[in-house]
Tab-separated table of C-alpha atoms in Angstrom:
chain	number	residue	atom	x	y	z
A	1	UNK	CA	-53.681	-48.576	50.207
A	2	UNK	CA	-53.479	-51.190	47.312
A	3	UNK	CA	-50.134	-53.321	46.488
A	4	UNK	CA	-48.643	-53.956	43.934
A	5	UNK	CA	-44.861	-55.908	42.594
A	6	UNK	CA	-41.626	-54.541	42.074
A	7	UNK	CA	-38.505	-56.459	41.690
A	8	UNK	CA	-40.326	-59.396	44.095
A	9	UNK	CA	-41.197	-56.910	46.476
A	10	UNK	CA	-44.456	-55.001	48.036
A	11	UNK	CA	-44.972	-51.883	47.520
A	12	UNK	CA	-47.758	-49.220	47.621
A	13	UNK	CA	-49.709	-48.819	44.508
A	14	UNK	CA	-48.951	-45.043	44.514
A	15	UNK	CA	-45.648	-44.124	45.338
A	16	UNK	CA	-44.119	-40.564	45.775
A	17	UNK	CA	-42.144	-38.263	43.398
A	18	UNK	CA	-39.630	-36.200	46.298
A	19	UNK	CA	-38.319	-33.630	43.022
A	20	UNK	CA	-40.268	-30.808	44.072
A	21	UNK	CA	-39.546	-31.019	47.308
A	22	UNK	CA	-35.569	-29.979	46.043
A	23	UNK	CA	-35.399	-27.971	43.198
A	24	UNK	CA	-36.966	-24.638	42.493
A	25	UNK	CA	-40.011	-23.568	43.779
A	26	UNK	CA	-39.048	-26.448	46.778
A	27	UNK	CA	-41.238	-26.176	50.279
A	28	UNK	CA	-39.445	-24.816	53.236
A	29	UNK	CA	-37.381	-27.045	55.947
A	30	UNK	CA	-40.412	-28.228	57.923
A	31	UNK	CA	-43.050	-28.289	55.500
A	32	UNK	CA	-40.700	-30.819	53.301
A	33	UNK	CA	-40.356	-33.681	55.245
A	34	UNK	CA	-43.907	-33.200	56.219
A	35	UNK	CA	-45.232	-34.063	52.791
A	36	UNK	CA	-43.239	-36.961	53.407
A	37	UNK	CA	-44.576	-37.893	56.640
A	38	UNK	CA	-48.013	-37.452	55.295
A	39	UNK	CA	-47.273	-39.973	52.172
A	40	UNK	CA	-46.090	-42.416	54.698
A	41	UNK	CA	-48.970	-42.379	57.146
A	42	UNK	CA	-51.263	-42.880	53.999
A	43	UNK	CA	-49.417	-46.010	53.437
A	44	UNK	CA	-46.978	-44.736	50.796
A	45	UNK	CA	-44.187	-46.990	50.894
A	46	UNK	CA	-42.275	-46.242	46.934
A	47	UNK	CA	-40.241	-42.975	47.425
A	48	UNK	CA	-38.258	-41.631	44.133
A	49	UNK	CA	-35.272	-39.547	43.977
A	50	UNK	CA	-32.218	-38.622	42.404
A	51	UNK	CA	-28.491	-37.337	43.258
A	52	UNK	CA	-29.398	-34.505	40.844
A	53	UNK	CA	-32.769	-33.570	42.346
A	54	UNK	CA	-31.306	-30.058	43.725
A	55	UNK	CA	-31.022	-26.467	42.725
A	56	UNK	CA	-28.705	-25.786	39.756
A	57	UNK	CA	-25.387	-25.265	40.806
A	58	UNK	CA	-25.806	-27.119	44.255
A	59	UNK	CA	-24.449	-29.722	45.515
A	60	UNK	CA	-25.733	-33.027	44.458
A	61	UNK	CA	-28.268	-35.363	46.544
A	62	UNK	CA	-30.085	-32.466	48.524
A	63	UNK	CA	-33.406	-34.193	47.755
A	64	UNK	CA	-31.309	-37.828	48.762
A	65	UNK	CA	-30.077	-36.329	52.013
A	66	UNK	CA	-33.898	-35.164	52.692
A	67	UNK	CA	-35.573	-38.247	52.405
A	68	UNK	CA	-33.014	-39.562	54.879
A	69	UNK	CA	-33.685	-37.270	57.490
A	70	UNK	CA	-37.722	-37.622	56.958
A	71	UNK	CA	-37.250	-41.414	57.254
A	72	UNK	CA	-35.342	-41.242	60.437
A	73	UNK	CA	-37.207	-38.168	61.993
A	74	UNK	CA	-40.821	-40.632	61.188
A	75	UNK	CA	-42.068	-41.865	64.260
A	76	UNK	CA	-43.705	-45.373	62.267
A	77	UNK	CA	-42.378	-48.238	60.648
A	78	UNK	CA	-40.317	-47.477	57.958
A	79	UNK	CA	-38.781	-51.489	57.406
A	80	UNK	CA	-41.237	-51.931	54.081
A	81	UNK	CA	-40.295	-48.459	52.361
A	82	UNK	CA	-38.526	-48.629	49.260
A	83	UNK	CA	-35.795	-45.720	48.231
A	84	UNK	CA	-35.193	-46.051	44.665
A	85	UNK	CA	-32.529	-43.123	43.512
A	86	UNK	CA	-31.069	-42.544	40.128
A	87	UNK	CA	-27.917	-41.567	38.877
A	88	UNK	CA	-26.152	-40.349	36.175
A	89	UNK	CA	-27.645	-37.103	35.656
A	90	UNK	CA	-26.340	-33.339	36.535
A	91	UNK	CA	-27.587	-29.791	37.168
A	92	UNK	CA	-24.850	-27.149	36.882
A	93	UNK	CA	-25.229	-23.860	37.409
A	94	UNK	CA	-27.646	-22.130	34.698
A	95	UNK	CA	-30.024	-24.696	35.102
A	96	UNK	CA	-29.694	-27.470	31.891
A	97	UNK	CA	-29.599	-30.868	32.696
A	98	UNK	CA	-26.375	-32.996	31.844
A	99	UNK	CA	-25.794	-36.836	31.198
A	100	UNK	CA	-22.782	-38.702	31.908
A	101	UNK	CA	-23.293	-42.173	31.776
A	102	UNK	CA	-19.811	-43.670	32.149
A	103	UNK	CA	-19.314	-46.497	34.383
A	104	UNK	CA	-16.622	-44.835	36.478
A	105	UNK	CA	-18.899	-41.980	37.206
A	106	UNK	CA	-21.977	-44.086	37.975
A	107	UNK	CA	-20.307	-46.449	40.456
A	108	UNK	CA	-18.827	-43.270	41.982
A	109	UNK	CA	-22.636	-41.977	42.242
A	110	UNK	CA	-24.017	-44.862	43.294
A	111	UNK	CA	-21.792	-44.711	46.146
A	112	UNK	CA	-22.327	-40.787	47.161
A	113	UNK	CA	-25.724	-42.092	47.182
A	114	UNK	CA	-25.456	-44.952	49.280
A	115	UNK	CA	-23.798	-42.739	52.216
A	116	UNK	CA	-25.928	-39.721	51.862
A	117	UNK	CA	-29.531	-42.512	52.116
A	118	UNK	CA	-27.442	-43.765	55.203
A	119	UNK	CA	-27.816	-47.288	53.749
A	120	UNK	CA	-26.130	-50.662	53.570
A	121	UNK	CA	-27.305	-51.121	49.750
A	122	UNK	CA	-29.624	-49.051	47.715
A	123	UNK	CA	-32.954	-51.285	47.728
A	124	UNK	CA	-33.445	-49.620	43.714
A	125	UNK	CA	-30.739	-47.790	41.467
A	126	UNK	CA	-32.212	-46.149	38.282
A	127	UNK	CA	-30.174	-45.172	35.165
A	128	UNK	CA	-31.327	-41.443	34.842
A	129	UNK	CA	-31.146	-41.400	31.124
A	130	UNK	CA	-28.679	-43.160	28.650
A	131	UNK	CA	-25.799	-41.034	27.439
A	132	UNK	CA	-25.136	-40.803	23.825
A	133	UNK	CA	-21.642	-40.635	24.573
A	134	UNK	CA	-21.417	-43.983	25.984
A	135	UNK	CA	-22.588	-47.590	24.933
A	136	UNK	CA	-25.876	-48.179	26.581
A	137	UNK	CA	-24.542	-51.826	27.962
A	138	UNK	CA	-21.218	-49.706	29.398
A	139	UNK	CA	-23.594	-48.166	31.179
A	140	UNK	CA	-25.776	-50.643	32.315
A	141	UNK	CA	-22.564	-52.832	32.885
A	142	UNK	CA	-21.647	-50.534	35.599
A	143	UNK	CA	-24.911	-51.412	37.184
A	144	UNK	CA	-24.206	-54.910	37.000
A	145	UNK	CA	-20.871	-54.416	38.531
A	146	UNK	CA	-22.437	-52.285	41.638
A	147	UNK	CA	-25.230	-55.040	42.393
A	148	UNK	CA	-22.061	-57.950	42.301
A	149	UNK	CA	-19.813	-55.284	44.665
A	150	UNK	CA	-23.432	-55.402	47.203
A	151	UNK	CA	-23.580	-51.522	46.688
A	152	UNK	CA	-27.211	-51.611	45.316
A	153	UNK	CA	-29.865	-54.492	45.428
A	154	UNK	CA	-31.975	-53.796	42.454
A	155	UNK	CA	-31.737	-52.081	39.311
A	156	UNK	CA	-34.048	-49.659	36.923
A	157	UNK	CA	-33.641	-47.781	33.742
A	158	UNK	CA	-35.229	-44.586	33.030
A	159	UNK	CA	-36.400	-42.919	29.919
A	160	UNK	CA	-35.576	-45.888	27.965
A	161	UNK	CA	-36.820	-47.404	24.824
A	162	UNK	CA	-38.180	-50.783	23.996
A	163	UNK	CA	-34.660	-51.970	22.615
A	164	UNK	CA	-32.573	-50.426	25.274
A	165	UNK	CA	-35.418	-52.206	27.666
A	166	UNK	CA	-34.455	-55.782	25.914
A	167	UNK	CA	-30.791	-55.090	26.426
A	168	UNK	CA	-30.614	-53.944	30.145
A	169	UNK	CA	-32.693	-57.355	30.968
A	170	UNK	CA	-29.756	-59.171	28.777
A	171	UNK	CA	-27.120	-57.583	30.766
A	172	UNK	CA	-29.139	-57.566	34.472
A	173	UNK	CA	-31.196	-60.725	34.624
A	174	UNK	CA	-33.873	-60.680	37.287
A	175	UNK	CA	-31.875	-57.850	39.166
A	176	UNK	CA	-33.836	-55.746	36.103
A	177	UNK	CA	-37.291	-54.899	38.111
A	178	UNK	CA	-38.232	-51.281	36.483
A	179	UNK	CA	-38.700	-48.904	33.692
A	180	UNK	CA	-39.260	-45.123	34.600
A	181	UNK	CA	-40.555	-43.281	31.737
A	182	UNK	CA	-42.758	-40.193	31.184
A	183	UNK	CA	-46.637	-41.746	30.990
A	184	UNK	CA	-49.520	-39.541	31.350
A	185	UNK	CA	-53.170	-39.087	30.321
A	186	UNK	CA	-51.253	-36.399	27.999
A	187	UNK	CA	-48.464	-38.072	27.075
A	188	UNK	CA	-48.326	-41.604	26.027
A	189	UNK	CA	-45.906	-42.269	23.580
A	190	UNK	CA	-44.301	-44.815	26.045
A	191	UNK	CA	-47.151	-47.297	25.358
A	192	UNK	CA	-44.363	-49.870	23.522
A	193	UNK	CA	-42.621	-49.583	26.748
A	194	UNK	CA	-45.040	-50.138	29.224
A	195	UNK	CA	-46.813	-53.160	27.509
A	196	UNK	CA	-42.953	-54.983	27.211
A	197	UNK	CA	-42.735	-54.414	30.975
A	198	UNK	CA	-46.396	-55.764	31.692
A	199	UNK	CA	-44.375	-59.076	28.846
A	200	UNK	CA	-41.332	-59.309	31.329
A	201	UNK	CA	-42.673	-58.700	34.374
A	202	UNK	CA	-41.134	-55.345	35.386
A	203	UNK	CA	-42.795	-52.804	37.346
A	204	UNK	CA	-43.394	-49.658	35.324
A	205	UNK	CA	-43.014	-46.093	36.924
A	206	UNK	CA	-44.655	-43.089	35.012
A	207	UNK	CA	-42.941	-40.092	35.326
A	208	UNK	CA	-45.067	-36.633	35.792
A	209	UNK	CA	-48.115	-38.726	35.835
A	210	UNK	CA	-50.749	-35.712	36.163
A	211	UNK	CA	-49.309	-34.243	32.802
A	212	UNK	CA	-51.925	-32.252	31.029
A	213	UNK	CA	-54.095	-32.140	34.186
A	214	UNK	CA	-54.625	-28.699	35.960
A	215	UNK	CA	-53.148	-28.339	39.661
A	216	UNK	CA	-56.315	-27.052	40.334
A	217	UNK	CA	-58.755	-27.927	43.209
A	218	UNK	CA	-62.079	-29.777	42.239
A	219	UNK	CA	-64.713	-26.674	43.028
A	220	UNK	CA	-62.126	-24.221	41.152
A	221	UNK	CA	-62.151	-23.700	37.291
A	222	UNK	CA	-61.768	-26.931	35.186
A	223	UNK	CA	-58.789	-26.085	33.055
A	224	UNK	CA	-56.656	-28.425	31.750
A	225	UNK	CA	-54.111	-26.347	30.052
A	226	UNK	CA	-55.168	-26.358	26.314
A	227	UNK	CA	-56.458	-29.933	26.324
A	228	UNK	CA	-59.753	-29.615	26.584
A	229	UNK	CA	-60.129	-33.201	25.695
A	230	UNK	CA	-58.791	-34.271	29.512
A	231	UNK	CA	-61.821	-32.118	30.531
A	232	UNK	CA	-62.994	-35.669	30.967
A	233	UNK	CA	-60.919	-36.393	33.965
A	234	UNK	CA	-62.445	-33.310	35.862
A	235	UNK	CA	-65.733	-34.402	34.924
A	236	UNK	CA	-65.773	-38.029	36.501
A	237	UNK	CA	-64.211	-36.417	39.256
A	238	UNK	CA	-66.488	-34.389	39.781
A	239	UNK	CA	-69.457	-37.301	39.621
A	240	UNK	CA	-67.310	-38.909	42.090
A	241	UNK	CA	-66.342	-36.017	44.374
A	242	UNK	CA	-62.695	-36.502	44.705
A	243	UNK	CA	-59.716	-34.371	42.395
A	244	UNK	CA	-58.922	-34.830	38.625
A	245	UNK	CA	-55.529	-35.669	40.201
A	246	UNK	CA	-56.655	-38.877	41.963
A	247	UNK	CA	-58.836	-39.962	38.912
A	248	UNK	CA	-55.698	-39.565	36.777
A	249	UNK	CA	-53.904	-41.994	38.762
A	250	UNK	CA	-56.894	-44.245	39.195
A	251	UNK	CA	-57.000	-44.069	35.148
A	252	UNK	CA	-52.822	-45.179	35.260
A	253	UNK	CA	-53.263	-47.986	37.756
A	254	UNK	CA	-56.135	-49.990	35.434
A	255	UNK	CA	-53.826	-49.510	32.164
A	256	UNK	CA	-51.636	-52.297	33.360
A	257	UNK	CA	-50.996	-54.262	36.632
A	258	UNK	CA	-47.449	-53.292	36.060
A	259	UNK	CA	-48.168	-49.502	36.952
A	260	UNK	CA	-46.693	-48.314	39.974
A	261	UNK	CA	-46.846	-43.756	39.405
A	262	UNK	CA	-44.874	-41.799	41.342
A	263	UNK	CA	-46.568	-38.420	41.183
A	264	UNK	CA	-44.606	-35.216	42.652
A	265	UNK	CA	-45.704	-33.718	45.716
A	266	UNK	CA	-45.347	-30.494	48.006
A	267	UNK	CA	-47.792	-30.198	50.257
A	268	UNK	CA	-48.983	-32.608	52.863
A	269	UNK	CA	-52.546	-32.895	51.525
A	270	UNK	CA	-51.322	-33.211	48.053
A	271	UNK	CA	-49.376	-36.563	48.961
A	272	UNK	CA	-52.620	-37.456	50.761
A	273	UNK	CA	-54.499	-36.725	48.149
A	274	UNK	CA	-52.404	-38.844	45.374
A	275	UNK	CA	-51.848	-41.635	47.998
A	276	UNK	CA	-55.979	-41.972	47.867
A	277	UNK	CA	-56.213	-42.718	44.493
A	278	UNK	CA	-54.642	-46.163	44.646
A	279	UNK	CA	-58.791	-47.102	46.136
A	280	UNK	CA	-60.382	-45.398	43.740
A	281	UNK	CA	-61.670	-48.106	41.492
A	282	UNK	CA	-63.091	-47.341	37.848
A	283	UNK	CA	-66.085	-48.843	36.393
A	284	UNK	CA	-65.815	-50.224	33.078
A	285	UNK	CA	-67.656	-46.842	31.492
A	286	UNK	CA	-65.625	-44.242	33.138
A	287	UNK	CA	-62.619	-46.231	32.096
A	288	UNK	CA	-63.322	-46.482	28.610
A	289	UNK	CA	-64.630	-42.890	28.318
A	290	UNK	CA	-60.738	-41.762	29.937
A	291	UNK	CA	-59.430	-44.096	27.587
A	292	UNK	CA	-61.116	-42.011	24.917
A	293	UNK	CA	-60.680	-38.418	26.099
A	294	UNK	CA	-56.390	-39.124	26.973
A	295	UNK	CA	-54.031	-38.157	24.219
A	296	UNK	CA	-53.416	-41.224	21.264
A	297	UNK	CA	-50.478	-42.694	22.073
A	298	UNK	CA	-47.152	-41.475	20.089
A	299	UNK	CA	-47.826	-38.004	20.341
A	300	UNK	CA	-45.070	-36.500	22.143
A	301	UNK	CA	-41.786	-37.232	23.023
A	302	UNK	CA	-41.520	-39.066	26.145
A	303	UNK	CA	-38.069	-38.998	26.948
A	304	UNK	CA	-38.050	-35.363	28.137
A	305	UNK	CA	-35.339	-33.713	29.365
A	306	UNK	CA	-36.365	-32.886	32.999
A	307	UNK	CA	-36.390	-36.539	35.218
């Protein structure tokens, strides 16, 4: 496993998006926190969640409560792994995703959050996704106002523009250490973004990294559902004998040093598999020709409605 900065601190190149392992189509009660045993014993240590990572309707922080129990049911070290939740989000019944922004409500999920990780602080608290209904610096105020009160260390913004970006750092200083926006060989319209964290030195989480690349295994069809220009990614994995999956990543991690994905996971071997890529190196030629086949940047809309 490679390193790489966040906020000051180490952390594995390739971290791990716990979502799936909560909402629908979520693994069953022992295969769960195995995929997160398996990310940890390949040297994960960057573990993403969310108070509203659980079924619609459910009680918030299922997928907070789980990553507890796999951390404290682990039989390593688990001193270097960062937890960075979000808040600010909701899934009621029927399924949509809400915002609510407000300060009271994020200091009041910041601290549901705190209990249910079993923490003193939150090492990293995340923004989910500004609210229209409330000034962006309200809510990032409220952020401010939790690292002062010692409930969280660190602080992150999610699906945020370039201007919002400038404004959180305004408002949070240094305690301002990420960005988590949608980035993907398929979607890239977060390119501003990511080259004003590489400018301020902020780590830069892509969300649903393996966009546009099939979940399919290497010897199976190469689809890459409708873009056959990422038939690319299949290809050099192919020369190289490892998944499109890992040479996506491997294509994230040499965009920028700032790159830290945190692709989803359910199944042991998938975490394995993801974890791997943060070795694979790219030669100069298989970079460029990636470079060529992913989508132009400003295509589609990165601030999607689902993380």
């Amino acid at each position: 496993m490679r390193y790489r900065t966040l906020g000051g601190l180490r952390v594995s190149a390739v971290g791990l998006g716990a979502m799936p392992l909560s909402i629908e189509g979520r693994p069953d009660e022992e295969r769960a926190p195995a995929t997160v045993h398996a990310a940890l014993d390949a040297g994960v240590t960057l573990l993403d969640t969310a108070d509203s990572y659980h079924l619609p309707g459910a009680e918030p922080g299922h997928n907070e409560r789980l990553l507890a129990r796999a951390l404290a049911t682990y039989g390593g070290d688990t001193s270097g792994v960062l937890v960075a939740t979000k808040g600010g989000r909701g899934r009621p019944a029927g399924g949509d995703w809400t915002v609510n922004g407000s300060p009271r409500h994020l200091k009041a999920a910041a601290e549901a959050s705190r209990k249910r990780l079993g923490v003193e602080a939150i090492g990293l608290y995340q923004l989910h996704k500004p609210d229209p209904e409330v000034p962006f610096e309200e809510s990032v105020g409220a952020l401010r106002e939790l690292i002062d009160a010692g409930t969280i260390r660190l602080a992150g913004v999610s699906n945020a523009d370039a201007g919002q970006i400038r404004r959180a750092r305004e408002i949070l200083g240094e305690k301002l250490v990420s960005v988590q926006n949608r980035y993907s060989p398929a979607v890239r319209d977060s390119e501003p973004e990511l080259r004003l964290c590489a400018e301020l030195g902020l780590a830069f989480l892509p969300w649903s990294p393996l966009g546009g690349l099939a979940r399919s295994s290497l010897d199976g069809p190469s689809r890459t559902e409708g873009r056959e220009r990422l038939a690319a990614f299949h290809e050099v994995a192919k020369a190289r004998g490892v998944s499109p999956q890992q040479v996506g990543l491997a294509w994230l991690l040499a965009r920028s040093s700032a790159v830290v994905p945190i692709p989803g996971a359910s199944r042991p071997e998938t975490a394995r598999d993801s974890a791997a890529a943060a070795d694979l190196l790219l030669t100069k030629e298989e970079q460029a020709r990636l470079d060529e086949a992913a989508e132009p940047a400003s295509v589609n809309n990165a601030h999607d409605q689902y993380t």
